[in-house]
mmCIF file of C-alpha atoms in Angstrom:
data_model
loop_
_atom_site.group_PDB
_atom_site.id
_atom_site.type_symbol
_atom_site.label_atom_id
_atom_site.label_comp_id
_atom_site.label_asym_id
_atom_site.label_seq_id
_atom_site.Cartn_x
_atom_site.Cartn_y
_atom_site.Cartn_z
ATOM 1 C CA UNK I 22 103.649 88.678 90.017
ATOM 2 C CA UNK I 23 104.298 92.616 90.993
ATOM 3 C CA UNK I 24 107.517 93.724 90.168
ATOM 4 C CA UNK I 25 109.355 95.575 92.752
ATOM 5 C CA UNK I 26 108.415 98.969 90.831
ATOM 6 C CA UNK I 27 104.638 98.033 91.297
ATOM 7 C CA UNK I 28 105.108 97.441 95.108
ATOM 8 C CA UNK I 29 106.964 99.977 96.017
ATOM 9 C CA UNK I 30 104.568 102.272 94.063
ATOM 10 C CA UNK I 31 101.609 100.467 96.153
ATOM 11 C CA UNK I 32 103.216 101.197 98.918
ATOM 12 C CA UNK I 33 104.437 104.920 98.638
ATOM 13 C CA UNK I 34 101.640 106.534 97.058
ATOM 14 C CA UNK I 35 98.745 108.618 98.437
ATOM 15 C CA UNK I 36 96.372 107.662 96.129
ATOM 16 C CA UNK I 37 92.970 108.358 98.898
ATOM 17 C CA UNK I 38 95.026 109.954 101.470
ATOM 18 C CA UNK I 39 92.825 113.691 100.443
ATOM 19 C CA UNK I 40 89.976 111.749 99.273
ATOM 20 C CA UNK I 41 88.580 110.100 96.275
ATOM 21 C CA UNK I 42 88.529 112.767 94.545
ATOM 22 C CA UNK I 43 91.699 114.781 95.314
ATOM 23 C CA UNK I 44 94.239 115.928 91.936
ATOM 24 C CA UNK I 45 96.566 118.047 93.990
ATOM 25 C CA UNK I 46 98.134 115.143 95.252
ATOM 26 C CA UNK I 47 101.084 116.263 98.314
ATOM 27 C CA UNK I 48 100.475 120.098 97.147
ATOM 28 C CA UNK I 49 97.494 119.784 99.344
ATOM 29 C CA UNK I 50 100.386 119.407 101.971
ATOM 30 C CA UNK I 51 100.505 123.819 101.500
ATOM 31 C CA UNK I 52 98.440 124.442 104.746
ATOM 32 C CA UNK I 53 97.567 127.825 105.599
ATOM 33 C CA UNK I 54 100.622 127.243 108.197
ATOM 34 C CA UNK I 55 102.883 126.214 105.936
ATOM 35 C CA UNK I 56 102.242 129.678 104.131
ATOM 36 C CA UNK I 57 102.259 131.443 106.989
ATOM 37 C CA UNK I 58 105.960 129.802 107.728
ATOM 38 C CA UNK I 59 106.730 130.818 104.537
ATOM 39 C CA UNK I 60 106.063 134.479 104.484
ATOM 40 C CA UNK I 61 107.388 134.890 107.718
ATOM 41 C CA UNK I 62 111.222 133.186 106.081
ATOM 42 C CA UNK I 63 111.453 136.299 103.831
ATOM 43 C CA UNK I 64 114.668 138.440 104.987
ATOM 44 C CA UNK I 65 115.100 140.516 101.957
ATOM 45 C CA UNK I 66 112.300 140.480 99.723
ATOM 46 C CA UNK I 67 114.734 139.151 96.879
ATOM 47 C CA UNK I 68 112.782 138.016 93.680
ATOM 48 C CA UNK I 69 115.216 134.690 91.777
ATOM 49 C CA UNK I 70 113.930 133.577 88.641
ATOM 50 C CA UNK I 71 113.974 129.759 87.780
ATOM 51 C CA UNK I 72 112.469 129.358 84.728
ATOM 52 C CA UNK I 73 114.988 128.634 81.351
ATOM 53 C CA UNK I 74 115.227 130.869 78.396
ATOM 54 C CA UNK I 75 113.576 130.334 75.093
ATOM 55 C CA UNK I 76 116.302 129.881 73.224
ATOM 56 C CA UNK I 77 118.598 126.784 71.512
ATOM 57 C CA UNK I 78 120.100 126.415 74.426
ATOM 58 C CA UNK I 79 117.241 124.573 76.273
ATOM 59 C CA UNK I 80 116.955 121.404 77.313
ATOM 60 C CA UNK I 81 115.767 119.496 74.096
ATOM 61 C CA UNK I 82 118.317 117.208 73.117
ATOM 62 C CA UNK I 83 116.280 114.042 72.078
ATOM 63 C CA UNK I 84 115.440 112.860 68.723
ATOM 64 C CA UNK I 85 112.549 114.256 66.976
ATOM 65 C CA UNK I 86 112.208 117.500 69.789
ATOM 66 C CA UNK I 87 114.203 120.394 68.920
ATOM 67 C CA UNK I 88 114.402 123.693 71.457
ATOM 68 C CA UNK I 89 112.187 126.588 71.144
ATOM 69 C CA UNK I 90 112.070 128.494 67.356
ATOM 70 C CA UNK I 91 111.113 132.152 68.160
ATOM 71 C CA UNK I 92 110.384 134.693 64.966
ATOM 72 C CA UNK I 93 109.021 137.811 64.276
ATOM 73 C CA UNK I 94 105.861 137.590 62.652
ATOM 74 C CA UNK I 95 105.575 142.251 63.093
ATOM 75 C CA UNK I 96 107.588 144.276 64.053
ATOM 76 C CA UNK I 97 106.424 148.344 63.828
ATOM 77 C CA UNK I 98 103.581 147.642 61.568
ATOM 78 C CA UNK I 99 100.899 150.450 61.445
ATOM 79 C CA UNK I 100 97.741 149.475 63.702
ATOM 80 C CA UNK I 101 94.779 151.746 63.281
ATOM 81 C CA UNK I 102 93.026 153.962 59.980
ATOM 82 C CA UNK I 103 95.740 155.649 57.943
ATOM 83 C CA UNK I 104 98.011 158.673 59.659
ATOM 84 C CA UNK I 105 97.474 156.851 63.067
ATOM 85 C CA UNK I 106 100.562 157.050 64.845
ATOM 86 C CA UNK I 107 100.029 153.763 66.593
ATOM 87 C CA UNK I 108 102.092 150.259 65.284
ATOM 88 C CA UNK I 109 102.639 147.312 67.385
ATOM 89 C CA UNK I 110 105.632 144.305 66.912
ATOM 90 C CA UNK I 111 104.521 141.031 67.752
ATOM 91 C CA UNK I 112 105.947 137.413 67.537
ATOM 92 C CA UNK I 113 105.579 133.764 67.074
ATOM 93 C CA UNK I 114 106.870 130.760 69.577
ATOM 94 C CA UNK I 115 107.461 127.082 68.048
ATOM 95 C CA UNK I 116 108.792 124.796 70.870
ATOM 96 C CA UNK I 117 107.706 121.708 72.552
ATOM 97 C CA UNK I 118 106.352 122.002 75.761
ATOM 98 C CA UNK I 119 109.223 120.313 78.054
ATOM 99 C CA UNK I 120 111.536 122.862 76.246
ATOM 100 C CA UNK I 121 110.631 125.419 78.669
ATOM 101 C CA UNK I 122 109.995 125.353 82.695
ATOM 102 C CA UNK I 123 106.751 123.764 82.941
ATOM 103 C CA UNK I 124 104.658 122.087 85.501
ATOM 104 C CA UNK I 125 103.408 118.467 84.645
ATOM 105 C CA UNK I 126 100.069 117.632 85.071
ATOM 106 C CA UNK I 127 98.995 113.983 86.890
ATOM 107 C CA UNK I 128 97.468 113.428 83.605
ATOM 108 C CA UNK I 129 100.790 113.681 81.745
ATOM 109 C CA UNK I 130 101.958 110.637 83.073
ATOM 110 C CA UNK I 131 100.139 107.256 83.737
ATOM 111 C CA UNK I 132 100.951 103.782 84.139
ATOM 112 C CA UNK I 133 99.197 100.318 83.257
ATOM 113 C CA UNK I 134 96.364 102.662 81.758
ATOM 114 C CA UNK I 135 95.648 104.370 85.598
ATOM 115 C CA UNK I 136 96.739 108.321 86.516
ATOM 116 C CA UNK I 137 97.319 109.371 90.128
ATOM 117 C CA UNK I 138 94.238 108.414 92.767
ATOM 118 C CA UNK I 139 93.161 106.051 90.336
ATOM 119 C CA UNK I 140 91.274 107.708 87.783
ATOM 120 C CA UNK I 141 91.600 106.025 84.214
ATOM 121 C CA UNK I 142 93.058 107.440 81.471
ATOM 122 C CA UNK I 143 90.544 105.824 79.030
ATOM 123 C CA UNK I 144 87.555 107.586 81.237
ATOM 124 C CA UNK I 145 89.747 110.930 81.331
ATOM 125 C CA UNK I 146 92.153 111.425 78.478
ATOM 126 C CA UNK I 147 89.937 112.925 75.352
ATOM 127 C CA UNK I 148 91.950 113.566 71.886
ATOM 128 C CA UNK I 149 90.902 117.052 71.484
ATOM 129 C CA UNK I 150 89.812 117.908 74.911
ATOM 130 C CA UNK I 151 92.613 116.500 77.533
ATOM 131 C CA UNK I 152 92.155 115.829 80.517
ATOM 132 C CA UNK I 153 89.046 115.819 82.306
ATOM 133 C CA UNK I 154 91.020 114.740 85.789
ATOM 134 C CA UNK I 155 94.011 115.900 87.013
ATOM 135 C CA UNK I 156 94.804 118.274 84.801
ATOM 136 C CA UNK I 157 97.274 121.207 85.361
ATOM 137 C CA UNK I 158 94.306 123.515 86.296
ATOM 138 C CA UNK I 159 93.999 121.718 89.783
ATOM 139 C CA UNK I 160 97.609 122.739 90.610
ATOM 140 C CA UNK I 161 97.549 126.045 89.287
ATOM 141 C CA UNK I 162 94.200 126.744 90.576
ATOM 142 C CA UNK I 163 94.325 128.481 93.594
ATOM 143 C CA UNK I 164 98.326 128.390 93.026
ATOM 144 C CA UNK I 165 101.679 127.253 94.553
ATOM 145 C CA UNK I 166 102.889 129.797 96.718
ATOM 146 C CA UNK I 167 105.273 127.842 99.812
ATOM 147 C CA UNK I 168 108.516 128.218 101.133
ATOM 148 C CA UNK I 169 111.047 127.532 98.732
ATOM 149 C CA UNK I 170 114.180 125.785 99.974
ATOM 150 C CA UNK I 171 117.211 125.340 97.753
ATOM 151 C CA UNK I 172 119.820 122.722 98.064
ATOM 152 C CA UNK I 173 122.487 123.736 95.492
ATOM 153 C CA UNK I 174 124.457 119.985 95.578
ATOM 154 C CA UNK I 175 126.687 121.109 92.993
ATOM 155 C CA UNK I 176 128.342 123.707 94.803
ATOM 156 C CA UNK I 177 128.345 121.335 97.770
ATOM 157 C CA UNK I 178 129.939 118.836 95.557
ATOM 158 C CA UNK I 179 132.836 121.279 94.260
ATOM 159 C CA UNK I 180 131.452 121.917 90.611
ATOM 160 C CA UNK I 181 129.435 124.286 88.679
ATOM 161 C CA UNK I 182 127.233 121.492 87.123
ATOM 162 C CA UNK I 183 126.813 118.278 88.266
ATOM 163 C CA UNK I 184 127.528 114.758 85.647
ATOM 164 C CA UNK I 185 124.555 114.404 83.335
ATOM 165 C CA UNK I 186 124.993 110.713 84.810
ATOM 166 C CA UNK I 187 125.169 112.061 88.400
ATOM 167 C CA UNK I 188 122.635 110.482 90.715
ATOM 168 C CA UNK I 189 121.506 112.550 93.692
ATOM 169 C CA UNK I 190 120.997 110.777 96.848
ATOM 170 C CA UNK I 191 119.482 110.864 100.104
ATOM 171 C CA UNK I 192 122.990 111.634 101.469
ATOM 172 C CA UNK I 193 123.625 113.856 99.221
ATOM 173 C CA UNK I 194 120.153 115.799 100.006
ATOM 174 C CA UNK I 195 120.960 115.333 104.114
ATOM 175 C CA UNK I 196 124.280 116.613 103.703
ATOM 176 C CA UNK I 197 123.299 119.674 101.916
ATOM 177 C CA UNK I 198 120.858 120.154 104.596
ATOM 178 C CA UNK I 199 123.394 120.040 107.310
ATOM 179 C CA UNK I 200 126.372 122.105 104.907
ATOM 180 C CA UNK I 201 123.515 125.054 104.351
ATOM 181 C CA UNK I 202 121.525 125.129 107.753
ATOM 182 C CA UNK I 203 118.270 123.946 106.168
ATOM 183 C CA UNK I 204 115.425 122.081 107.635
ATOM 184 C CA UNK I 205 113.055 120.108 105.115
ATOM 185 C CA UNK I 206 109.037 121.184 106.384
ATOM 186 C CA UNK I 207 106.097 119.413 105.550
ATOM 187 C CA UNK I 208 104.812 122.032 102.774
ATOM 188 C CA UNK I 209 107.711 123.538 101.776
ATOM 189 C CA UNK I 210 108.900 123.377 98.275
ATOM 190 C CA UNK I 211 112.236 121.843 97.247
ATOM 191 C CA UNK I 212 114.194 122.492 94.655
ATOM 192 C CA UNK I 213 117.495 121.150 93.446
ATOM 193 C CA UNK I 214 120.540 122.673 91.907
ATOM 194 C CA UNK I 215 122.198 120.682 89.779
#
């Protein structure tokens, strides 16, 4: 018997909804319109970065992961035939992946041996040479460029950071969309400030 998970995944996903061979999944929702809308929200031309330093401070706090381990492998060292005036520094980057801002793939995660639109991970998952479906090259290929929209529910809910326990919900979401003005559009790209 399907668990609740099971049917509510059977019924939410759109596994076929781009066709049998789609791995962009609701990215394919980025229409030429929805860019369009996009470029056409810009008022100042403002460039925010999102993505997390590579440092100890990161987000790997689980066993057996550790944050990202950055050293100095050169640093002025003489490049070129004696007397050249030329040196370059240059450095090395331990770290797990999820210890940075990364995209996940539809092959990272799978369930009951099947990836998103159905391909199998035993037909598509190769030790040595990943993914041959849905890997990340199908999102970043021809790229994710949208209108972002931020909903900062901390600040909405009085704090700086919100509980690591905290569970956002779909009030929470509507409510930041009425506090900041916001309307949610088919292509746009969401993100969350916790």
């Amino acid at each position: 018997m399907a668990t609740n998970f099971d049917k509510l995944a059977e019924q939410l996903r759109n596994w076929g909804r781009w066709g049998a061979e789609d791995q962009r999944g609701t990215l394919n929702h980025i229409t030429p319109e929805a860019l369009k809308r996009g470029a056409a929200s810009v008022k100042q031309g403002k460039l925010f970065a999102c993505g997390l330093n590579y440092d100890d401070k990161g987000p790997q706090q689980n066993a057996g992961r550790f944050n990202p381990i950055r050293s100095a492998t050169a640093i002025d060292s003489p490049l070129g035939p004696p007397g050249s005036r030329a040196a370059y520094s240059d450095d090395i980057v331990h770290m797990f992946l999820q210890a940075a801002t990364q995209w996940d793939a539809f092959a990272h995660v799978h369930y009951d041996g099947v990836m998103y639109n159905g391909f199998k991970v035993c037909d598509h998952l190769h030790p040595g040479n990943g993914a041959s479906r849905c890997g990340i090259e199908h999102l970043a290929r021809p790229g994710i460029t949208s209108r972002g929209v931020l909903l900062d529910i901390a600040r909405m809910k009085g704090v700086d950071i919100l509980p690591r326990d905290y569970a956002i919900t779909p009030d929470d979401m509507n409510a930041a969309c009425e506090k900041y003005g916001v309307t949610i559009e088919s292509g746009d790209i969401l993100l969350v400030r916790t």
